mmCIF file of C-alpha atoms in Angstrom:
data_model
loop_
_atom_site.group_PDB
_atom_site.id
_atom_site.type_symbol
_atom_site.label_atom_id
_atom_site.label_comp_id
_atom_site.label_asym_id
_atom_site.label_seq_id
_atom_site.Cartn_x
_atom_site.Cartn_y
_atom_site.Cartn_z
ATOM 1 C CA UNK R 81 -1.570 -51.754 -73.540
ATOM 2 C CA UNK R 82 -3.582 -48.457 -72.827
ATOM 3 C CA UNK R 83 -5.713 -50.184 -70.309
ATOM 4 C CA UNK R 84 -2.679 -52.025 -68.803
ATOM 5 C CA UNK R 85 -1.402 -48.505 -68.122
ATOM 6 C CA UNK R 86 -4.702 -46.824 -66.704
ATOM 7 C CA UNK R 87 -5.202 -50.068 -64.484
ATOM 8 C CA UNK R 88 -2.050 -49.913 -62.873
ATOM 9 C CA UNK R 89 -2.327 -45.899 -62.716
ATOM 10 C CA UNK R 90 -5.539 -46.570 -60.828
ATOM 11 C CA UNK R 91 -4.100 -49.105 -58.921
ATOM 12 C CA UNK R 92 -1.000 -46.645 -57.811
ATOM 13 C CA UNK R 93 -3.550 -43.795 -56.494
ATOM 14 C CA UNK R 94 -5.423 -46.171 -54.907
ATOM 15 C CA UNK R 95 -2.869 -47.523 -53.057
ATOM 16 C CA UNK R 96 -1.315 -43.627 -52.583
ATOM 17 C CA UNK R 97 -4.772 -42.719 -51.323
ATOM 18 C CA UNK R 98 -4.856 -45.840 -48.690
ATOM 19 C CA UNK R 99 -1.200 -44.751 -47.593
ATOM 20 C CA UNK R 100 -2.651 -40.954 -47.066
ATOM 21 C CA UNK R 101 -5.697 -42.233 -45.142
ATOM 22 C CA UNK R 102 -3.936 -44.580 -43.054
ATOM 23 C CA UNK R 103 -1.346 -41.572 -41.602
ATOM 24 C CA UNK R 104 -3.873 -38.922 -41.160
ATOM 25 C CA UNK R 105 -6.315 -41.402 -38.827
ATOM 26 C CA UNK R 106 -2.802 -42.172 -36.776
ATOM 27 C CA UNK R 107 -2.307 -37.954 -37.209
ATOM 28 C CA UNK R 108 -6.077 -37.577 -35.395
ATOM 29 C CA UNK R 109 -7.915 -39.900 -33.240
ATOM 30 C CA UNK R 110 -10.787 -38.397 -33.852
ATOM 31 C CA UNK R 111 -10.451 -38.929 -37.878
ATOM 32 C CA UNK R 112 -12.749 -38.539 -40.047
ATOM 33 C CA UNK R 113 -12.015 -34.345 -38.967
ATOM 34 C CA UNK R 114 -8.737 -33.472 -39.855
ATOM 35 C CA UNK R 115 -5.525 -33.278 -37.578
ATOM 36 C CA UNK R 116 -5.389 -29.105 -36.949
ATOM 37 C CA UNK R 117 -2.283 -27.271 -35.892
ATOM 38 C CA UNK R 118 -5.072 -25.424 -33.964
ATOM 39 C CA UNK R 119 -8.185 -27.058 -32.752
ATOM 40 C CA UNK R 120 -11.612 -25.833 -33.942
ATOM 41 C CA UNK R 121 -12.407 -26.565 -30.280
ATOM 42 C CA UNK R 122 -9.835 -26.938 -27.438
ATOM 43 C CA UNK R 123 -6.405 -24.935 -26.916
ATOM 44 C CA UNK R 124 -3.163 -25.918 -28.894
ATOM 45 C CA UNK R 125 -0.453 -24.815 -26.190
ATOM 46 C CA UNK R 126 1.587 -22.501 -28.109
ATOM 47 C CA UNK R 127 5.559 -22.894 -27.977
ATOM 48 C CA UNK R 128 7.634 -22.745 -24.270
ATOM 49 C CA UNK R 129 9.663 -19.844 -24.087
ATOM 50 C CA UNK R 130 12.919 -19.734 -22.594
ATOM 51 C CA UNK R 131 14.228 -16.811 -20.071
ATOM 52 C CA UNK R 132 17.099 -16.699 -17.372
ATOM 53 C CA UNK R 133 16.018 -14.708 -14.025
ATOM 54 C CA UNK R 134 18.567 -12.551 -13.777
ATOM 55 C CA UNK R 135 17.411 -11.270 -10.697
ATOM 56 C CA UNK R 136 15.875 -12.215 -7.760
ATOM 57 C CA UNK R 137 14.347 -9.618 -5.159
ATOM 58 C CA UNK R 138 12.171 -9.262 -2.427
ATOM 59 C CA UNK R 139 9.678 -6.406 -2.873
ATOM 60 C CA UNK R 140 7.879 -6.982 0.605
ATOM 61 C CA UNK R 141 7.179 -9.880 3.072
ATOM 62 C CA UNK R 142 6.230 -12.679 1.282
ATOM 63 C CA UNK R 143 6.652 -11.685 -1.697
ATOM 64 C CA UNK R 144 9.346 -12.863 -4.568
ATOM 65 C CA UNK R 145 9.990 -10.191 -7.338
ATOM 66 C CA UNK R 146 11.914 -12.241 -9.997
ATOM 67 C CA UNK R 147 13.093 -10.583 -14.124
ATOM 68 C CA UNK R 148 13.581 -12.509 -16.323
ATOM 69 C CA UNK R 149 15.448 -11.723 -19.863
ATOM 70 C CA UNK R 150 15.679 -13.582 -22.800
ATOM 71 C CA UNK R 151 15.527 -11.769 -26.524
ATOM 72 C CA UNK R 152 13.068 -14.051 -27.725
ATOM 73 C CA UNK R 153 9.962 -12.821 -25.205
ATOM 74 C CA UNK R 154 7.447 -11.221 -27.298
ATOM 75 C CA UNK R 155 6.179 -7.491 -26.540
ATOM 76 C CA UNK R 156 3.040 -6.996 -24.418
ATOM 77 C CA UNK R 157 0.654 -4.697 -23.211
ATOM 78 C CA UNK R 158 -0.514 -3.594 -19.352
ATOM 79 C CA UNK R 159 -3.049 -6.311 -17.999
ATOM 80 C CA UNK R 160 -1.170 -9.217 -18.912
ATOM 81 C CA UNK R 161 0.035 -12.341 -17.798
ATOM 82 C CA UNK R 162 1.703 -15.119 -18.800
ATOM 83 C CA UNK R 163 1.800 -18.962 -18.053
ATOM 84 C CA UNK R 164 4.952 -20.205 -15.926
ATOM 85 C CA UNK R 165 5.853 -23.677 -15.927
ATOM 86 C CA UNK R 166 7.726 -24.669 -12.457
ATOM 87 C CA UNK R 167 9.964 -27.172 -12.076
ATOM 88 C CA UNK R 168 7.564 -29.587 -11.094
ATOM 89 C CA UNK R 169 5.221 -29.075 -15.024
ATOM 90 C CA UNK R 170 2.887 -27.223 -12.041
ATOM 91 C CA UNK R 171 1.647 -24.474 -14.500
ATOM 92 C CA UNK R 172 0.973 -21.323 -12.828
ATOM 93 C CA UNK R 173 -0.277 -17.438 -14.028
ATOM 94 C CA UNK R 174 1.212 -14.113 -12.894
ATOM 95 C CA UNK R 175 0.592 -10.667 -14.345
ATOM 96 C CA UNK R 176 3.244 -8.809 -16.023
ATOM 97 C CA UNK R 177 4.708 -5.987 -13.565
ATOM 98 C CA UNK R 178 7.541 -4.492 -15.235
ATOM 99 C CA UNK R 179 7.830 -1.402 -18.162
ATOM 100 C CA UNK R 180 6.578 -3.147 -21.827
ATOM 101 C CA UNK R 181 8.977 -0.760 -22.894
ATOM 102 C CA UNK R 182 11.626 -2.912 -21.309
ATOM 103 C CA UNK R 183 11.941 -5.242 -24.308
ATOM 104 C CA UNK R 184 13.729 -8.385 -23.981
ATOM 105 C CA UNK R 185 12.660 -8.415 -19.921
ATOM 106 C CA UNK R 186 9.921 -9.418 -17.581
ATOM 107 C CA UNK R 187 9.378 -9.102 -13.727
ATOM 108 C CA UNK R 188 6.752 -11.114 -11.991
ATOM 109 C CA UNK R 189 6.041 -10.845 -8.650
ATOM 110 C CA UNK R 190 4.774 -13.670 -6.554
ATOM 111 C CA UNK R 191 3.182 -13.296 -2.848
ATOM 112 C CA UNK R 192 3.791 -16.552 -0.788
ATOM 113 C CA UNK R 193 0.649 -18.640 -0.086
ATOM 114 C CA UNK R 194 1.233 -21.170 2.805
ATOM 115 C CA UNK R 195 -1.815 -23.109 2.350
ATOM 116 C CA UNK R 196 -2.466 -22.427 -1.274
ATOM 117 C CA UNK R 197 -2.342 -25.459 -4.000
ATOM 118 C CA UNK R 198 1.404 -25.625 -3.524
ATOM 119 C CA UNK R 199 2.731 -23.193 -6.582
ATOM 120 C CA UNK R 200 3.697 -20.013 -4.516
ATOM 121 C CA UNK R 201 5.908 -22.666 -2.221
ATOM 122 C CA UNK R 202 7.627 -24.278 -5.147
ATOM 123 C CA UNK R 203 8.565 -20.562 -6.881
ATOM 124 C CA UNK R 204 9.909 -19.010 -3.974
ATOM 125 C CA UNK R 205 11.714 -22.006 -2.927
ATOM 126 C CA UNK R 206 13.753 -23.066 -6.384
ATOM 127 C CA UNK R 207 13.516 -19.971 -9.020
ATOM 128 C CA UNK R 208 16.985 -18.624 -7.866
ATOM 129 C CA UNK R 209 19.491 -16.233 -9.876
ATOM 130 C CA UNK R 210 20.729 -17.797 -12.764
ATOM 131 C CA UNK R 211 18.416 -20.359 -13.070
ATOM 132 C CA UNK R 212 16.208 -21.177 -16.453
ATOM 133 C CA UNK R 213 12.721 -20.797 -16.379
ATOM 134 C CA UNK R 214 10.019 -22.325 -18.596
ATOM 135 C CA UNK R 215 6.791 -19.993 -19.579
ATOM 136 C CA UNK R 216 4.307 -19.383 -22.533
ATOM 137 C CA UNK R 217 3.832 -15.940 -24.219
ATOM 138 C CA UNK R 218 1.612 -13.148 -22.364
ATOM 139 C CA UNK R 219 -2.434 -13.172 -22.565
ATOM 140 C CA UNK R 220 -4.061 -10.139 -21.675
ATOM 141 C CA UNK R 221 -7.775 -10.494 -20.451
ATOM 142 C CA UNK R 222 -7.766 -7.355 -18.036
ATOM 143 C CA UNK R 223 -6.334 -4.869 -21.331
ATOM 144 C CA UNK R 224 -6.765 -1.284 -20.312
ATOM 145 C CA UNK R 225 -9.027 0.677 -22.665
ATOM 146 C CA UNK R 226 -8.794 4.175 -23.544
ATOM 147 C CA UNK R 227 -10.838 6.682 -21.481
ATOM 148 C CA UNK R 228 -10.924 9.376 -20.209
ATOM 149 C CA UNK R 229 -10.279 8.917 -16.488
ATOM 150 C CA UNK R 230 -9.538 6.487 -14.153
ATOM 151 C CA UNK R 231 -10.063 4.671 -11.297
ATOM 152 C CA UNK R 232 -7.310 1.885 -9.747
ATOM 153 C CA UNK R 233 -8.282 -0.161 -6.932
ATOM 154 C CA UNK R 234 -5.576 -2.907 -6.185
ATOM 155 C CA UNK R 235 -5.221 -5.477 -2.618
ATOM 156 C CA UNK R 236 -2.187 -6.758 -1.920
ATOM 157 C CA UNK R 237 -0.778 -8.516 -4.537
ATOM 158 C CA UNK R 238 -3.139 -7.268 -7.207
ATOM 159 C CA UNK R 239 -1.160 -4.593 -7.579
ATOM 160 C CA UNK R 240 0.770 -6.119 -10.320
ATOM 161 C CA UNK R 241 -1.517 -6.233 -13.257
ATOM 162 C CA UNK R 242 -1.911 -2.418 -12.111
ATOM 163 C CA UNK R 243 1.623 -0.875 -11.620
ATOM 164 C CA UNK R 244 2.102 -0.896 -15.449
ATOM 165 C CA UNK R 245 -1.352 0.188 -16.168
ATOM 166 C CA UNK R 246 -0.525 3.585 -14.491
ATOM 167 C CA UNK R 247 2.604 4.312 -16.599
ATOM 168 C CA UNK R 248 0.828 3.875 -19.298
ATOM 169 C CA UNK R 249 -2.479 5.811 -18.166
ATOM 170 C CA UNK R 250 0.075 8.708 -17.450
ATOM 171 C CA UNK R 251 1.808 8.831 -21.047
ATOM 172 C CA UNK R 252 -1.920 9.260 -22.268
ATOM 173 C CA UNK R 253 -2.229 11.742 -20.143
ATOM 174 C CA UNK R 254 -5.749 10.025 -18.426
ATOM 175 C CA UNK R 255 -7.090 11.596 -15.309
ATOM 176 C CA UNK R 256 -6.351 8.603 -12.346
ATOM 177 C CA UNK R 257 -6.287 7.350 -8.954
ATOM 178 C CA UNK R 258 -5.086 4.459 -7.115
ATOM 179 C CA UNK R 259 -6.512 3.077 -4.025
ATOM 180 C CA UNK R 260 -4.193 0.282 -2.596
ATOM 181 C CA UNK R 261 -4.752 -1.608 0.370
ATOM 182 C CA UNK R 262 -2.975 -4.334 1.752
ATOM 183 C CA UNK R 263 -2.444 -6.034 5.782
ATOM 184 C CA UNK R 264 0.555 -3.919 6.393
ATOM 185 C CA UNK R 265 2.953 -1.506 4.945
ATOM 186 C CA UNK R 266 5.417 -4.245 5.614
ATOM 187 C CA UNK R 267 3.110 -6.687 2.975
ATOM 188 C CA UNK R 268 2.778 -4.033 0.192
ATOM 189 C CA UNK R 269 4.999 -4.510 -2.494
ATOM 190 C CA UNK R 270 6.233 -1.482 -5.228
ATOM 191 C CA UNK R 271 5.429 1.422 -2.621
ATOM 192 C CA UNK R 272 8.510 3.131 -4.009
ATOM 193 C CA UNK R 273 7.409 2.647 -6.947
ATOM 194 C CA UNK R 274 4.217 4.107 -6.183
ATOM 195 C CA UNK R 275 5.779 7.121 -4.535
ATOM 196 C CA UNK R 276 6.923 9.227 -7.535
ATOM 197 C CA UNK R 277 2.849 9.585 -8.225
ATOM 198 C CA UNK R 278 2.159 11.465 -5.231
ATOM 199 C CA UNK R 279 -1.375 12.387 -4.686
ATOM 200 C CA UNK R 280 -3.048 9.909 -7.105
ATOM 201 C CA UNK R 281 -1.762 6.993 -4.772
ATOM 202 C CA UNK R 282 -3.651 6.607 -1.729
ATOM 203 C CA UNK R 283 -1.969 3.910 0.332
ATOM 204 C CA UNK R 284 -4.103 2.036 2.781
ATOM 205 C CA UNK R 285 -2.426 -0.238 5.065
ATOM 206 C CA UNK R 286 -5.005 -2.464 7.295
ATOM 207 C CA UNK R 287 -3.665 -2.274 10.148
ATOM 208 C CA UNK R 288 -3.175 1.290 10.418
ATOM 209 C CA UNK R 289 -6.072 2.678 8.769
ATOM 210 C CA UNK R 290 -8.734 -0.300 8.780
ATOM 211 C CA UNK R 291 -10.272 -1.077 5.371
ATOM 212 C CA UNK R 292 -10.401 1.002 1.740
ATOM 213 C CA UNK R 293 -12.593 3.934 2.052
ATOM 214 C CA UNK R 294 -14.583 3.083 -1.480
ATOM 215 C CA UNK R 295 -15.994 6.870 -1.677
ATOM 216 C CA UNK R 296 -13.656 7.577 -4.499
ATOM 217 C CA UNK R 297 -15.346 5.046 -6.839
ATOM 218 C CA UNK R 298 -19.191 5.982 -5.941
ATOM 219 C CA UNK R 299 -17.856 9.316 -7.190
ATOM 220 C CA UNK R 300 -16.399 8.505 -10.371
ATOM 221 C CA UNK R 301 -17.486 10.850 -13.254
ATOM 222 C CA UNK R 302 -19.416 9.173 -16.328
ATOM 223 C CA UNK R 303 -17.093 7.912 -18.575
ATOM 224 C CA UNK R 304 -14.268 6.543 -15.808
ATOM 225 C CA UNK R 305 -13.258 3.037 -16.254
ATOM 226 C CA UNK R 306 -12.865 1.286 -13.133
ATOM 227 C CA UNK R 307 -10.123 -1.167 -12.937
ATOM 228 C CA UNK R 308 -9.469 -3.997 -9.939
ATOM 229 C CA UNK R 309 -7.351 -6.571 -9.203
ATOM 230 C CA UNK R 310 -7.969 -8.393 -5.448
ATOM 231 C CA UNK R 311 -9.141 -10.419 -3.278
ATOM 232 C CA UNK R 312 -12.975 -11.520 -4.000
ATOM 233 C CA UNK R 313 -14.426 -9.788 -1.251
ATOM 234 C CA UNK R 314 -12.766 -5.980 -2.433
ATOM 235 C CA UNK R 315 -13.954 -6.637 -5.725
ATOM 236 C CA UNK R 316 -17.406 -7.174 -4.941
ATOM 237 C CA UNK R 317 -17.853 -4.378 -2.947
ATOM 238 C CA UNK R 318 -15.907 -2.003 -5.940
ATOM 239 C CA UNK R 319 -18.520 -3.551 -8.205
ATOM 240 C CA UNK R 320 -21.546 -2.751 -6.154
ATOM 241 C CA UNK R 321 -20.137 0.680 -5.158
ATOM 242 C CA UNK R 322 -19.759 1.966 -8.831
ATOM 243 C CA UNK R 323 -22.640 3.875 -10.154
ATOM 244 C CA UNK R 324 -21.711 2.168 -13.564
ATOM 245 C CA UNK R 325 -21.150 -1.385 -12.751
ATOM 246 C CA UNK R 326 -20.093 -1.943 -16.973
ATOM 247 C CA UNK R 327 -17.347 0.286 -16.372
ATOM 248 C CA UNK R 328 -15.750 -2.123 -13.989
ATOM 249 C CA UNK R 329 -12.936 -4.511 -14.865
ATOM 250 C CA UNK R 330 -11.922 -6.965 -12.675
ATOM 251 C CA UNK R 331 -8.708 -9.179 -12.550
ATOM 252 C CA UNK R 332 -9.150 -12.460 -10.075
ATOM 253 C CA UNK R 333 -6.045 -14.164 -9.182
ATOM 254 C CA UNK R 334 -8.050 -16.755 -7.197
ATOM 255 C CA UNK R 335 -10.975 -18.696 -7.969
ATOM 256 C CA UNK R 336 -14.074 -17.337 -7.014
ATOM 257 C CA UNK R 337 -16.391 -19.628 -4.816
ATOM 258 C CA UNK R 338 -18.101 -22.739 -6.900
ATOM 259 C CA UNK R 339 -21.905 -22.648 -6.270
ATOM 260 C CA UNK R 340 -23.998 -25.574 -6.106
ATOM 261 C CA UNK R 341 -23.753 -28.627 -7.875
ATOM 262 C CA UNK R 342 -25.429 -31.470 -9.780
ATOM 263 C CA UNK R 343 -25.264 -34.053 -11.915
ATOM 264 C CA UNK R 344 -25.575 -34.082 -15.730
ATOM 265 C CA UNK R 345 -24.307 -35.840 -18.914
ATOM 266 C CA UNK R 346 -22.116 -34.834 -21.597
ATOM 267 C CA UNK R 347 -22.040 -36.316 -25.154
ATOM 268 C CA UNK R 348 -18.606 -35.607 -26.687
ATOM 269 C CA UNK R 349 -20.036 -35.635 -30.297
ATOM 270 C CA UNK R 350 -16.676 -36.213 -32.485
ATOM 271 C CA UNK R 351 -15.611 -39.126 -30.378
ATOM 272 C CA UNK R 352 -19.054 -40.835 -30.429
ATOM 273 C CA UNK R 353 -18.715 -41.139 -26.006
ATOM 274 C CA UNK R 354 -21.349 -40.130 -23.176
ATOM 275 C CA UNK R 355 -20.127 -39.295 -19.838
ATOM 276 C CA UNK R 356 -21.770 -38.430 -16.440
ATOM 277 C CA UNK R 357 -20.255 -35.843 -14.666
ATOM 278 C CA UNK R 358 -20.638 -36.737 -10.451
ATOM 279 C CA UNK R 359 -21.972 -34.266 -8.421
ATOM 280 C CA UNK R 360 -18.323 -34.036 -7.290
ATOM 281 C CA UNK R 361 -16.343 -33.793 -10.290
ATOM 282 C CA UNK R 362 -15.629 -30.979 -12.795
ATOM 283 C CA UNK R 363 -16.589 -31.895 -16.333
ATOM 284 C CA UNK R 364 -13.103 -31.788 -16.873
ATOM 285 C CA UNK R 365 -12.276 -35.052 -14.813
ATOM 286 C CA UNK R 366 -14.939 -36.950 -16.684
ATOM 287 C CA UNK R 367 -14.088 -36.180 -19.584
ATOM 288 C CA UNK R 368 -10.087 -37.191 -19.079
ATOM 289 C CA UNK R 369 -11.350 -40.446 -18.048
ATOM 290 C CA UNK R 370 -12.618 -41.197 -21.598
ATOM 291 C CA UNK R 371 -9.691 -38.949 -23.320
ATOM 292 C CA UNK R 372 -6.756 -38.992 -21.015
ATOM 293 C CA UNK R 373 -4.870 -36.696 -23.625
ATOM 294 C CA UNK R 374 -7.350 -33.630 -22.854
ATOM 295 C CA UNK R 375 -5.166 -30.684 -22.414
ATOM 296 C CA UNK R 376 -5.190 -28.908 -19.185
ATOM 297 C CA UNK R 377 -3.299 -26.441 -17.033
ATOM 298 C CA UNK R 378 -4.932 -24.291 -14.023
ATOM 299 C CA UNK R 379 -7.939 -26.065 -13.248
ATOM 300 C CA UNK R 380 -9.431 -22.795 -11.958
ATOM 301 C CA UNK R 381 -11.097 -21.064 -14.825
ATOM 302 C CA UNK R 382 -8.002 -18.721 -15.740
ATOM 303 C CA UNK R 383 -6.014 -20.018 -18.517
ATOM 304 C CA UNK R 384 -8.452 -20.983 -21.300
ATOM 305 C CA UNK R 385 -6.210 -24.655 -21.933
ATOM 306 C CA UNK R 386 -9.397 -26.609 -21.753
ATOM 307 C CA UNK R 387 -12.013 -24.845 -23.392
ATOM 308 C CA UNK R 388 -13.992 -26.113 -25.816
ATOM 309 C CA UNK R 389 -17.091 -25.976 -28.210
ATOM 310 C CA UNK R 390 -20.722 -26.210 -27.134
ATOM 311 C CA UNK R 391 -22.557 -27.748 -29.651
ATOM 312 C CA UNK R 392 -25.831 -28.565 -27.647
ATOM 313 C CA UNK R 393 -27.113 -27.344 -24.166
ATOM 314 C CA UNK R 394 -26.440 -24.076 -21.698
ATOM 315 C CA UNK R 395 -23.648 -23.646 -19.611
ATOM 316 C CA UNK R 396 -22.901 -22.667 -16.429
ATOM 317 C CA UNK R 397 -20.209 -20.731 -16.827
ATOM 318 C CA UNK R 398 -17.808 -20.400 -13.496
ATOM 319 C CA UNK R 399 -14.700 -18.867 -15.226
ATOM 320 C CA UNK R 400 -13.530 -15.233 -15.277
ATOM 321 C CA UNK R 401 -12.383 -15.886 -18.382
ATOM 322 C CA UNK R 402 -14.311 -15.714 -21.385
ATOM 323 C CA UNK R 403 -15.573 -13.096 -22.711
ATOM 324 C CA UNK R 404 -19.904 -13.139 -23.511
ATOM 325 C CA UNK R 405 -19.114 -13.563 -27.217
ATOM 326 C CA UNK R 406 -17.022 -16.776 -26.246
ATOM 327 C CA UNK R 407 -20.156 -18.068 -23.534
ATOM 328 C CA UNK R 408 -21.889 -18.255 -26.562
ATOM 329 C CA UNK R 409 -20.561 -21.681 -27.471
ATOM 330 C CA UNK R 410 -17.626 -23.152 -25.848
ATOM 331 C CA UNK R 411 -17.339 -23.831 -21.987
ATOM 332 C CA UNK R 412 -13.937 -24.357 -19.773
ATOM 333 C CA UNK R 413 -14.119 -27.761 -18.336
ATOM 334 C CA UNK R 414 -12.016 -27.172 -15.117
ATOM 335 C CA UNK R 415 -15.356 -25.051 -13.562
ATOM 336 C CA UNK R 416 -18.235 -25.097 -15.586
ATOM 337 C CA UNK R 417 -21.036 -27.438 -15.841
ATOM 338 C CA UNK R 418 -24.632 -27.920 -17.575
ATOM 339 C CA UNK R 419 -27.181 -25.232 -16.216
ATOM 340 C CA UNK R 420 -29.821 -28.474 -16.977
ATOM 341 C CA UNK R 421 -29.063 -32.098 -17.726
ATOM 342 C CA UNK R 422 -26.954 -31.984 -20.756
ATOM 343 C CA UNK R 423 -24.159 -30.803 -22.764
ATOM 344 C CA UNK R 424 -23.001 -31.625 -26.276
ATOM 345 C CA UNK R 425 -19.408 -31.013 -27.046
ATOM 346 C CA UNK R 426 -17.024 -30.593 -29.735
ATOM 347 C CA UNK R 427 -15.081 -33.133 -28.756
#
């Protein structure tokens, strides 16, 4: 009778343990690894948010101011942005512009771009007063450090990421500038704003004054962290006009130019596949050929959504994203591509 009963005891795990295996291989694909809330390698898209614009302004030509309030929005910190899902699922980023104080609020502000990829068009033509708006909690990437001084160079619309950056350099009571340059008064958003700082803000307007004079960041004293947000052509002259180019930060809100490129395999290790990558092609594209379900979002190097682990090979990293620790092994798809003929992935 006692091996009746430790038979049909076996018999029951056995049969538990079959039931358990067959849901975690539907759970993961890629079984034998286990199903993870969060990847090892690869971005889990963290939860929506919710928020009603509750205004809608313009700050200068072109350019849609929108806040947003909803109690649920977590806090953040000058230098970030967050992720905003149009109407269309086109996901785009925009830096946080508003007070962090402010809790429960957000203002973006979003400069019209006629022959961009088509996300500037759809904002300013259906985020209206009172409708709902889709985004995903703030990254920060461009975080201001403590120092002792400062120096703020913003074009355009990069003055965004920078407008909170100088409340909160003031209540630290840092030594800063601001050099802001834009096509015309009439472009420049926040200049009020910018007012109540007096002397620190020197406003340069192209067509009145020609380009930024960059004499004020040759000249910055050791220790000054110099922080930019631009177009690609005014950061690259900040960077090679600072005496200390480690003390530069830089915020892109466009892609910078791809350089050459070439042809080269990837192995995708967990899913036993080998892909060429065209000429072309990102790395990205071949991939979703052979896993349609890879997550993506920018396609530009900026939002991290399709990184992923390195496991054999060098990269060439395109993105302004990760950080050197991060190069070390993993790679964003969207931009970056073997430095030789072949990558192993996580994957």
């Amino acid at each position: 009778m006692r091996r009746v009963l430790t038979v049909a005891v076996a018999a029951g795990a056995a049969w538990a343990a079959r039931r358990a295996l067959s849901r975690r291989i539907a759970a993961s694909p890629l079984w034998p690894l286990p199903a993870l809330e969060t990847p090892v390698s690869g971005y889990s898209p963290r939860r929506p948010l919710r928020a009603l614009i509750t205004s809608r302004t313009q700050p200068a030509d072109g350019v849609l101011g929108l806040t947003l309030e909803s109690p649920e929005l977590p806090a953040w910190t000058p230098g970030a942005h967050v992720d905003v899902i149009l109407p269309s699922g086109l996901v785009r980023q925009y830096s946080l512009c508003g007070d962090p104080a402010d809790t429960g609020r957000y203002t973006l502000a979003i400069r019209l771009v006629e022959d961009g990829r088509g996300g500037s068009r759809e904002a300013h033509a259906q985020l209206v007063e009172g409708a709902e708006l889709e985004l995903r909690p703030p990254r920060n990437r461009f975080e201001l450090l403590p120092a002792p001084s400062y120096v703020f160079v913003a074009g355009g619309i990069g003055i965004t990421p920078i407008l909170p950056m100088l409340r909160a350099a003031t209540a630290a009571g840092a030594d800063w500038t601001l050099l802001y340059g834009g096509r015309s008064r009439a472009s420049m958003p926040f200049l009020d704003d910018l007012a109540v700082h007096g002397g620190r803000v020197s406003v340069v307007p192209e067509d009145e004054a020609g380009l930024p004079d960059l004499s004020v960041v040759a000249a910055a004293a050791p220790g000054t962290l110099v922080y930019c947000c631009g177009p690609e052509p005014l950061m690259q002259a900040v960077t090679a006009a600072a005496p200390d180019p480690a003390a530069v930060r830089l915020e892109r809100f466009a892609a910078p130019a791809p350089g050459p490129a070439r042809p080269f395999t990837l192995e995708l290790r967990r899913s036993g596949l080998t892909v060429e990558v065209g000429a072309d092609e990102t790395a990205l594209a071949a991939v979703r050929r052979e896993l349609p379900a890879t997550p993506y979002s920018c396609e530009q190097g900026f939002c991290g959504t399709c990184q992923h682990r390195v496991l054999e090979g060098e990269v060439d990293h395109r993105d302004e994203l990760l950080t050197d620790g991060e190069r070390e092994d993993s790679m964003l798809l969207c931009v970056s591509r073997a430095k030789d003929a072949h990558l192993t992935l996580d994957l």
